[in-house]
Coordinates of C-alpha atoms in Angstrom, one line a residue:
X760 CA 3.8 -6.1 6.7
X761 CA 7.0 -8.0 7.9
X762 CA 5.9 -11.2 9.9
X763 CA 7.7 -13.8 11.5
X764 CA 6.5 -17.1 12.7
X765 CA 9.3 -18.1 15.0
X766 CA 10.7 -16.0 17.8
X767 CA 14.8 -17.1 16.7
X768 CA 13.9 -15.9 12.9
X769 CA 13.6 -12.4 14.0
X770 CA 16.7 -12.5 15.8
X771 CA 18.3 -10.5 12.8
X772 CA 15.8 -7.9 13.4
X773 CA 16.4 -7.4 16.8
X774 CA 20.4 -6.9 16.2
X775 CA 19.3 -4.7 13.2
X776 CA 17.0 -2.1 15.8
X777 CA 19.8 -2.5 18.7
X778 CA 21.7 0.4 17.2
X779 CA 20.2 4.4 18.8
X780 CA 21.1 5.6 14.9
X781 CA 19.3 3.1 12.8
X782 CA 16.5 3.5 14.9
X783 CA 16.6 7.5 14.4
X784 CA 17.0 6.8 10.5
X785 CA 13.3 4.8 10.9
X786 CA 11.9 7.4 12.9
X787 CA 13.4 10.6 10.3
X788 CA 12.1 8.3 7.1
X789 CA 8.8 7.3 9.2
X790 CA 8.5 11.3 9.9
X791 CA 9.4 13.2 7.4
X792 CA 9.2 10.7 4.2
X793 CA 11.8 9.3 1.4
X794 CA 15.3 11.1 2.5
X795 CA 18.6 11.0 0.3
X796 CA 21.1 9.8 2.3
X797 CA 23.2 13.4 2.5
X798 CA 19.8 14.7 4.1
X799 CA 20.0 11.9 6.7
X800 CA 23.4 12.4 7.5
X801 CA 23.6 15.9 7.8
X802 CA 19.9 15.3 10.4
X803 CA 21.9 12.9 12.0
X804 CA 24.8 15.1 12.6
X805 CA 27.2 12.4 11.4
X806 CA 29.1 12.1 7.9
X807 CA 28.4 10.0 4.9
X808 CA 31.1 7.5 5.2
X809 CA 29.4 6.5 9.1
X810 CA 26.2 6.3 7.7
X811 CA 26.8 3.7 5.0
X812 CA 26.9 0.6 7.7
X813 CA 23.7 1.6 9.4
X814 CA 21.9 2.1 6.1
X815 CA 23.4 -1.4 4.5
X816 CA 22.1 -2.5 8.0
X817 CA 18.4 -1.5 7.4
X818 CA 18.7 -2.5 3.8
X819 CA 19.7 -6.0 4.5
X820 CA 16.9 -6.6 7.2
X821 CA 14.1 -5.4 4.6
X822 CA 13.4 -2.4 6.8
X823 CA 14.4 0.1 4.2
X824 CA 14.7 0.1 0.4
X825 CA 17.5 2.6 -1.0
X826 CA 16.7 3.5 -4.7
X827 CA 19.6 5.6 -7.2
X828 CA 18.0 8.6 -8.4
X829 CA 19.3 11.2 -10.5
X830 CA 20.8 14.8 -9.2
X831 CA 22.1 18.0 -9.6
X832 CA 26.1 16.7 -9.0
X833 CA 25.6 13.3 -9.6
X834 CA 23.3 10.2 -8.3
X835 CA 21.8 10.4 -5.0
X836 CA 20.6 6.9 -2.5
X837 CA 17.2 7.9 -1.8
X838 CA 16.1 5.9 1.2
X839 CA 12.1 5.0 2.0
X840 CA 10.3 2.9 4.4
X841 CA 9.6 -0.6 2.9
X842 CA 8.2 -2.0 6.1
X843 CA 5.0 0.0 8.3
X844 CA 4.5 -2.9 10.4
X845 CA 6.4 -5.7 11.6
X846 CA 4.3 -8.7 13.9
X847 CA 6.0 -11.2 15.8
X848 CA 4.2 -14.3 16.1
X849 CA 4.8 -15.6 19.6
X850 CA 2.0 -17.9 19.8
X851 CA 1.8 -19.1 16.2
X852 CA -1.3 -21.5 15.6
X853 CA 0.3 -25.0 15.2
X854 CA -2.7 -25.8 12.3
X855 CA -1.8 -22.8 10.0
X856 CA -1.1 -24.5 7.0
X857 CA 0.2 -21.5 4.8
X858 CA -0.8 -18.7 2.7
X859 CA -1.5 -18.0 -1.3
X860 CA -0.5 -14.3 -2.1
X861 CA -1.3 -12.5 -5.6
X862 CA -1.2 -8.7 -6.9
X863 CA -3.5 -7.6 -9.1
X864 CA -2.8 -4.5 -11.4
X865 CA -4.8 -1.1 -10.6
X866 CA -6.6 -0.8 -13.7
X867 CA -7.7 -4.5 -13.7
X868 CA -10.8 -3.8 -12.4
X869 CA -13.8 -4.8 -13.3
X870 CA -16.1 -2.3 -12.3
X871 CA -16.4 1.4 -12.0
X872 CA -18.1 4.7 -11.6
X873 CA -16.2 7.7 -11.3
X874 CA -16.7 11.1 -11.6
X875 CA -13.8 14.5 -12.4
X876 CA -11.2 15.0 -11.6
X877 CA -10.6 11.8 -12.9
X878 CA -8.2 10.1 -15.1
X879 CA -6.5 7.1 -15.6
X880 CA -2.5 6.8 -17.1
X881 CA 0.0 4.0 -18.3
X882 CA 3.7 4.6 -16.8
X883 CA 4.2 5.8 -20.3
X884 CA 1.1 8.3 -21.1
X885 CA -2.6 9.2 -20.2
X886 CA -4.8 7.0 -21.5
X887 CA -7.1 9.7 -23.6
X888 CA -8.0 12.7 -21.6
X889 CA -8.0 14.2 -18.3
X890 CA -11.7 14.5 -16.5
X891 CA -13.1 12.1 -19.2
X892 CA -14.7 9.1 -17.4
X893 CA -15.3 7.1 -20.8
X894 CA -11.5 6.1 -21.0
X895 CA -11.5 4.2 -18.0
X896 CA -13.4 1.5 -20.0
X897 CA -10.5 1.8 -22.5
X898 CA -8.4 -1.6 -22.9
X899 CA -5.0 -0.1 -22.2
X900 CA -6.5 0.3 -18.6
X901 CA -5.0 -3.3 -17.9
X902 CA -1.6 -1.2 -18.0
X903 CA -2.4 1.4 -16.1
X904 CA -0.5 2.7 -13.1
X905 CA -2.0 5.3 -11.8
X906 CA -6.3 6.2 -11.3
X907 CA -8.0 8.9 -9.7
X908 CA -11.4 9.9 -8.9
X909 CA -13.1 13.1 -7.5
X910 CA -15.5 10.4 -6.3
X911 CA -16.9 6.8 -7.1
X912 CA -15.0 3.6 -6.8
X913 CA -13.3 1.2 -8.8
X914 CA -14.1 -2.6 -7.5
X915 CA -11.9 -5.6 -8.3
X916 CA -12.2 -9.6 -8.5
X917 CA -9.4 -11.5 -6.3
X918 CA -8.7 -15.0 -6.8
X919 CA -9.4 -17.0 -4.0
X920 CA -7.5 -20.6 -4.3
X921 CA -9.0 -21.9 -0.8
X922 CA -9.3 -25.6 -0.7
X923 CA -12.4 -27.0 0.5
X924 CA -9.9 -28.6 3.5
X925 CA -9.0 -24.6 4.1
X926 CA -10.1 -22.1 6.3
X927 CA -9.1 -18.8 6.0
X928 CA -7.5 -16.8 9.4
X929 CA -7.0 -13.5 7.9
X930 CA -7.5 -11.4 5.0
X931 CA -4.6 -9.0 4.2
X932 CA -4.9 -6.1 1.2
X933 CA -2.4 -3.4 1.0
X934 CA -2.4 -0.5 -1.5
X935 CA -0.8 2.9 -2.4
X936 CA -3.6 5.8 -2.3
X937 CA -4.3 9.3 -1.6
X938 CA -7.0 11.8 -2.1
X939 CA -7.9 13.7 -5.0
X940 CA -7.6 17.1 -5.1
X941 CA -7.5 19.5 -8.7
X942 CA -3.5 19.3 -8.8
X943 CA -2.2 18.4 -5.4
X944 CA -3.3 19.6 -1.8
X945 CA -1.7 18.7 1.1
X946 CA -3.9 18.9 3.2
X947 CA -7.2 17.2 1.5
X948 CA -8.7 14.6 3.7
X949 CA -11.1 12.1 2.1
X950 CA -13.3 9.1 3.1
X951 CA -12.1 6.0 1.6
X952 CA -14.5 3.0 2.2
X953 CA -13.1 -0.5 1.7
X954 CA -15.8 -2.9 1.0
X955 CA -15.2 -7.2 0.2
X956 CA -18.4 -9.3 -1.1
X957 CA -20.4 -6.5 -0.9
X958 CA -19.9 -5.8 2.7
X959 CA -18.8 -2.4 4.0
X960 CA -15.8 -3.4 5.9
X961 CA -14.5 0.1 7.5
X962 CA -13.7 3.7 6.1
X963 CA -10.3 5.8 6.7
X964 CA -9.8 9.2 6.1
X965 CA -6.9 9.9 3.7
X966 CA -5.2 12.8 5.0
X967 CA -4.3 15.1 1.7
X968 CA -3.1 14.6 -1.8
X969 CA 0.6 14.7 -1.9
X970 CA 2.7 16.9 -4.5
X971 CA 5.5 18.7 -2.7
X972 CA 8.0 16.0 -3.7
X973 CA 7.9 13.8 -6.7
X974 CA 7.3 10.1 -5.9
X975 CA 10.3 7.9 -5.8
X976 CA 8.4 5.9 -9.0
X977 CA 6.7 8.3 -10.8
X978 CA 7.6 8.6 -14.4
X979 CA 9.9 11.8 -15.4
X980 CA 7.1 12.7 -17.6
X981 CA 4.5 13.1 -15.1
X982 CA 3.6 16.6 -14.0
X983 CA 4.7 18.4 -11.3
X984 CA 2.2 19.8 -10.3
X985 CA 0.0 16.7 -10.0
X986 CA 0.0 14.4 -7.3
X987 CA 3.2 12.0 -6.8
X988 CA 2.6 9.5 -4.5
X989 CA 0.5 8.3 -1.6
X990 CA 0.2 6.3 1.8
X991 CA 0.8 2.8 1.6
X992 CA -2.5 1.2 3.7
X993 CA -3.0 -2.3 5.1
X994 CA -6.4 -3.2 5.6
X995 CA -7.1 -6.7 7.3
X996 CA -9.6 -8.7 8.5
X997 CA -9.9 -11.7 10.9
X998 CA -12.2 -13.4 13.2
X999 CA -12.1 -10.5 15.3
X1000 CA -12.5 -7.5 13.2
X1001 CA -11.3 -5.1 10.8
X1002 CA -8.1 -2.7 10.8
X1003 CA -6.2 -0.3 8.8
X1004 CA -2.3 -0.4 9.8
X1005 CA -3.5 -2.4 13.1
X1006 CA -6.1 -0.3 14.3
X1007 CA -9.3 -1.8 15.1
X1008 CA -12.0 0.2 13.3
X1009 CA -14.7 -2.0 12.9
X1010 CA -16.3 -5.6 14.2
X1011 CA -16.6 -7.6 10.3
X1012 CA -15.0 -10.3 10.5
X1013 CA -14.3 -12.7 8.0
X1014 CA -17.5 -15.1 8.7
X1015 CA -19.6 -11.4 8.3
X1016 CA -17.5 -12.1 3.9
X1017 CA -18.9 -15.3 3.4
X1018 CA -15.6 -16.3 1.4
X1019 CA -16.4 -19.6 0.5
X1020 CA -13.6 -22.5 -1.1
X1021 CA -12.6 -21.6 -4.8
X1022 CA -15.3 -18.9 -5.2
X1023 CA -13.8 -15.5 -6.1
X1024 CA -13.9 -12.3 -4.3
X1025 CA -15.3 -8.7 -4.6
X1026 CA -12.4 -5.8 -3.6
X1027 CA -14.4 -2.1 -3.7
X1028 CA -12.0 0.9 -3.3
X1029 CA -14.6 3.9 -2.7
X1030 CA -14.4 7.4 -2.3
X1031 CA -18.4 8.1 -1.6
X1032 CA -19.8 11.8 -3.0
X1033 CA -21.6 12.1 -0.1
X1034 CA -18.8 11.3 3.0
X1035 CA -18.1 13.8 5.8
X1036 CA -14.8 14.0 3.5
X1037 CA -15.6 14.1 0.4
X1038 CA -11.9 14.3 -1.0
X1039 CA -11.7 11.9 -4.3
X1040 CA -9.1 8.4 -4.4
X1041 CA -6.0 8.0 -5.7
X1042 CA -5.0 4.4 -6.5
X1043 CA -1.0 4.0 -7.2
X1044 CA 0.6 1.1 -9.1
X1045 CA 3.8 -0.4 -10.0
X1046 CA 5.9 2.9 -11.8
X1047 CA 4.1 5.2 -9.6
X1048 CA 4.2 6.6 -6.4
X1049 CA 6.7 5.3 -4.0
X1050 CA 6.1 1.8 -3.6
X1051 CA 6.4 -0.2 -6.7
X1052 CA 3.5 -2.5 -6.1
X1053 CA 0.1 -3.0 -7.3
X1054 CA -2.3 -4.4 -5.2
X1055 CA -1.0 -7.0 -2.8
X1056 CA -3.5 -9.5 -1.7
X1057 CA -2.5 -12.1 1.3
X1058 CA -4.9 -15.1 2.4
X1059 CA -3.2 -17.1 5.3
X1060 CA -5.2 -20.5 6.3
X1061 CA -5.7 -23.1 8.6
X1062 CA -6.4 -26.8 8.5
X1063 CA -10.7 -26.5 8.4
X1064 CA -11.0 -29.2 11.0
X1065 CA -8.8 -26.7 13.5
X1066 CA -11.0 -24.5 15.4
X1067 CA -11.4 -20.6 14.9

């Protein structure tokens, strides 16, 4: 999520989105995907050489990343959404002190139960065997960039640096994941549940398992006919409630966490055997998919004599 704090720092932005063409490239790579930029153009109805500006445009303002892939006759610009959301804060809280961000690698969990398909791979090679739950106790996991399930959950600990003079305002995780079907399907929905200290915060249903084009990260080695990449989901929660990508889908709020000054915090990633859709998780990392993160965490804070 792109955030700004002051109305005049966004003012970039708003030049950026002032233009009917950059706002049609958002709304073709929001659409349809990663495009190369000859694929853009020629959707655009406009040539290479006029698309340049408006892509350096998007590029600059951090609403696009533009990676150099190989092809057929030569290197392509393969552009992608780096921003899904974008909040202006118009009436920022005068007390908000700051934030403490971290990202903790997918196979640094430290708890699991899963269940085939399953499997869990380094950006080099598979760690042991396909459908083979033992090797996700395996030490290489801590270099793992890619997991999936065809059900269970893999639960993490985030650092919590809160100082006893802190109060948290809101909780912000985002993550790369998709179903699990046997190879890839499309169309594949799956429960995910998201649960923090033990509390089940809210569930969304991933739509499918996505395999049609290779992810903009994943390894050369990787098959094709596996699954390549997935959704990037935000899932926050404040003093009002919970939310994936700004929805409201349930009423925990943070007091419901009990996150407490310098004690750590549970993270639970679950795709339960017995949801509506029972569709297996995915979990991308860094060298996978196409968003080369891990698992972002963001804790913004007040002073703790402001109010809530």
């Amino acid at each position: 999520m792109k955030q700004f704090h002051e109305l005049r720092s966004a003012l970039p932005l708003f030049r950026c989105l002032g233009s009917e063409i950059r706002v049609s490239i958002l709304e073709l790579l929001l659409s349809g995907g990663p495009m190369c930029m000859t694929d853009i153009a020629s959707e655009l109805k406009i040539t290479n050489g006029s698309l340049s500006p408006h892509i350096r445009e998007l590029e600059n303002s951090g609403l696009i990343t533009v990676t150099a892939i190989p092809g057929k006759h030569g290197t392509l610009r393969l552009c992608n959404i780096a921003e899904h959301q974008i909040l202006i804060d118009l009436l920022r809280n005068p007390d908000v002190i700051g934030r403490y961000e971290t990202e903790i690698a997918v196979g640094q969990y430290t708890a699991y139960s899963v269940y085939p398909t399953c499997g869990i791979s380094t950006p080099d090679h598979l760690i042991g065997t396909e459908d083979e739950p033992c090797y996700f106790a395996s030490p290489e996991r801590v270099d793992a960039g890619i997991l999936w399930m065809g059900h269970g959950y893999v639960e993490y600990i985030v650092p919590n640096y809160l100082k006893p003079d802190q109060r948290l305002k809101e909780l912000l995780i985002s993550m790369e994941i998709s179903s699990e079907a046997p190879g890839y399907r499309e169309d594949w929905p799956s429960d995910i549940t998201f649960s923090i200290n033990g509390v089940d915060v809210c569930t969304w249903t991933l739509p499918g398992d996505f395999g049609k084009v290779r992810g903009i990260y994943t390894p050369k080695w990787w098959n094709e006919n596996w699954n390549q990449y997935g959704q990037l989901k935000f899932l926050s929660v404040d003093n009002a409630g919970s939310y994936i990508d700004g929805i409201r889908l349930s009423g925990v709020t943070l007091k419901d966490l009990n996150i407490m000054a310098d004690t750590a915090l549970t993270f639970r990633i679950s795709a339960p055997a017995d949801a509506v859709h029972s569709g297996g998780l995915t979990v991308f990392g860094q060298s996978f998919g196409n968003y080369n993160q891990d698992i972002r965490v963001r804790m913004e804070y007040i002073s703790a004599s402001a109010g809530m």
